[in-house]
mmCIF file of C-alpha atoms in Angstrom:
data_model
loop_
_atom_site.group_PDB
_atom_site.id
_atom_site.type_symbol
_atom_site.label_atom_id
_atom_site.label_comp_id
_atom_site.label_asym_id
_atom_site.label_seq_id
_atom_site.Cartn_x
_atom_site.Cartn_y
_atom_site.Cartn_z
ATOM 1 C CA MET S 298 -99.750 -207.153 -127.136
ATOM 2 C CA SER S 299 -100.226 -204.898 -130.030
ATOM 3 C CA ASP S 300 -102.845 -204.562 -132.589
ATOM 4 C CA PHE S 301 -103.542 -205.701 -135.447
ATOM 5 C CA TYR S 302 -105.344 -204.676 -138.805
ATOM 6 C CA LEU S 303 -105.879 -206.722 -141.825
ATOM 7 C CA SER S 304 -106.864 -205.521 -145.244
ATOM 8 C CA GLU S 305 -107.259 -206.934 -148.795
ATOM 9 C CA TYR S 306 -105.731 -206.288 -151.561
ATOM 10 C CA PRO S 307 -107.521 -207.078 -155.095
ATOM 11 C CA LYS S 308 -103.842 -207.226 -158.337
ATOM 12 C CA TYR S 309 -101.536 -209.989 -157.590
ATOM 13 C CA ALA S 310 -97.654 -208.606 -157.381
ATOM 14 C CA GLY S 311 -96.160 -211.407 -158.500
ATOM 15 C CA GLY S 312 -93.229 -213.520 -157.251
ATOM 16 C CA ASN S 313 -93.433 -214.977 -153.758
ATOM 17 C CA GLU S 314 -95.148 -212.189 -152.466
ATOM 18 C CA THR S 315 -98.316 -213.170 -149.971
ATOM 19 C CA GLY S 316 -99.236 -210.343 -148.714
ATOM 20 C CA ILE S 317 -97.311 -206.983 -146.884
ATOM 21 C CA THR S 318 -97.270 -205.157 -143.505
ATOM 22 C CA ILE S 319 -96.637 -201.405 -143.163
ATOM 23 C CA GLY S 320 -97.178 -200.140 -138.774
ATOM 24 C CA LYS S 321 -99.859 -202.001 -137.594
ATOM 25 C CA ILE S 322 -101.796 -202.815 -141.157
ATOM 26 C CA THR S 323 -101.311 -206.101 -143.054
ATOM 27 C CA ASN S 324 -102.392 -205.530 -146.830
ATOM 28 C CA THR S 325 -103.203 -209.716 -147.720
ATOM 29 C CA HIS S 326 -104.195 -210.164 -151.504
ATOM 30 C CA ARG S 327 -107.202 -211.427 -151.544
ATOM 31 C CA CYS S 328 -106.081 -214.029 -154.051
ATOM 32 C CA PHE S 329 -104.075 -216.066 -151.327
ATOM 33 C CA ILE S 330 -106.872 -215.899 -148.106
ATOM 34 C CA LEU S 331 -109.792 -217.249 -151.128
ATOM 35 C CA LYS S 332 -107.044 -220.253 -153.103
ATOM 36 C CA HIS S 333 -105.197 -221.137 -149.434
ATOM 37 C CA SER S 334 -105.897 -223.270 -146.146
ATOM 38 C CA ALA S 335 -106.836 -222.091 -143.060
ATOM 39 C CA VAL S 336 -103.648 -222.905 -141.982
ATOM 40 C CA CYS S 337 -101.727 -220.862 -144.432
ATOM 41 C CA LEU S 338 -103.466 -218.684 -143.337
ATOM 42 C CA ALA S 339 -102.694 -218.233 -139.441
ATOM 43 C CA ARG S 340 -98.721 -218.922 -140.853
ATOM 44 C CA HIS S 341 -99.088 -216.250 -142.832
ATOM 45 C CA LEU S 342 -100.716 -213.619 -140.117
ATOM 46 C CA MET S 343 -98.463 -214.600 -137.954
ATOM 47 C CA HIS S 344 -94.995 -214.049 -139.854
ATOM 48 C CA GLU S 345 -96.804 -210.244 -140.750
ATOM 49 C CA TYR S 346 -97.805 -210.028 -136.804
ATOM 50 C CA MET S 347 -93.869 -210.623 -135.692
ATOM 51 C CA HIS S 348 -93.077 -207.476 -138.673
ATOM 52 C CA VAL S 349 -96.199 -205.823 -136.302
ATOM 53 C CA MET S 350 -94.541 -206.686 -133.208
ATOM 54 C CA GLY S 351 -91.257 -205.105 -134.416
ATOM 55 C CA PHE S 352 -89.586 -207.672 -135.977
ATOM 56 C CA HIS S 353 -88.540 -207.847 -139.504
ATOM 57 C CA HIS S 354 -86.094 -209.790 -142.205
ATOM 58 C CA TYR S 355 -83.286 -209.733 -143.861
ATOM 59 C CA TYR S 356 -83.020 -208.767 -147.894
ATOM 60 C CA ASP S 357 -79.292 -210.414 -148.755
ATOM 61 C CA SER S 358 -81.392 -213.421 -149.381
ATOM 62 C CA GLN S 359 -84.450 -216.207 -148.883
ATOM 63 C CA ALA S 360 -81.189 -218.119 -146.997
ATOM 64 C CA GLN S 361 -81.576 -215.166 -144.462
ATOM 65 C CA LYS S 362 -84.835 -214.423 -144.471
ATOM 66 C CA ASP S 363 -85.620 -217.990 -143.053
ATOM 67 C CA LYS S 364 -83.945 -217.698 -140.733
ATOM 68 C CA THR S 365 -85.282 -214.500 -138.908
ATOM 69 C CA VAL S 366 -88.150 -214.377 -136.440
ATOM 70 C CA PRO S 367 -91.400 -214.075 -138.576
ATOM 71 C CA TYR S 368 -90.344 -216.613 -140.984
ATOM 72 C CA VAL S 369 -89.477 -218.844 -138.176
ATOM 73 C CA ILE S 370 -92.815 -218.256 -136.173
ATOM 74 C CA GLY S 371 -95.073 -218.630 -139.024
ATOM 75 C CA ASN S 372 -92.967 -222.717 -140.497
ATOM 76 C CA ILE S 373 -94.228 -223.763 -136.029
ATOM 77 C CA ILE S 374 -97.492 -222.245 -136.869
ATOM 78 C CA LYS S 375 -97.360 -224.020 -140.221
ATOM 79 C CA SER S 376 -96.103 -227.255 -138.521
ATOM 80 C CA LEU S 377 -98.141 -226.965 -135.278
ATOM 81 C CA LEU S 378 -101.414 -227.133 -137.347
ATOM 82 C CA ASP S 379 -100.471 -229.263 -140.482
ATOM 83 C CA ASN S 380 -96.892 -229.532 -142.086
ATOM 84 C CA LYS S 381 -97.790 -231.254 -145.570
ATOM 85 C CA GLN S 382 -100.255 -228.839 -146.190
ATOM 86 C CA GLU S 383 -98.142 -226.704 -149.154
ATOM 87 C CA CYS S 384 -98.169 -222.931 -148.623
ATOM 88 C CA GLY S 385 -96.720 -221.231 -151.107
ATOM 89 C CA CYS S 386 -98.374 -218.172 -153.554
ATOM 90 C CA VAL S 387 -97.280 -219.102 -157.324
ATOM 91 C CA LYS S 388 -98.644 -216.162 -160.303
ATOM 92 C CA LYS S 389 -100.914 -218.725 -162.279
ATOM 93 C CA ASP S 390 -102.736 -219.573 -159.284
ATOM 94 C CA CYS S 391 -103.815 -215.877 -158.909
ATOM 95 C CA TYR S 392 -104.108 -214.201 -162.457
#
C-alpha cells in the first residue's frame, strides 16, 4: 500500500485530461471533481493511484493506453459501480 495525495487545480488544460499524477500527488482539475459523478471520480482516482503504485501507460496511441493497467483498472471500477456513466471531459463542460 502506498500513500496517495489529492490536490485540485482550477484551470482546465483542454483535451482529454482530467488530472496528472507526479510522484504520490494526483492533481485533478476542479471542474472534473464538481461536474462528474462519484462513479467517474472513483474511476479517475483508481487510475491515478495505479500511477502512484508504479504502473504507467504508453504514449504511442490511445489504443495502447487503453490496454495498460491504469486504464484497465479504472474501467473495472467503472463497470463495477455503474458502466452507463459518461466520464470523459470536454472543454465546453468547464471553461
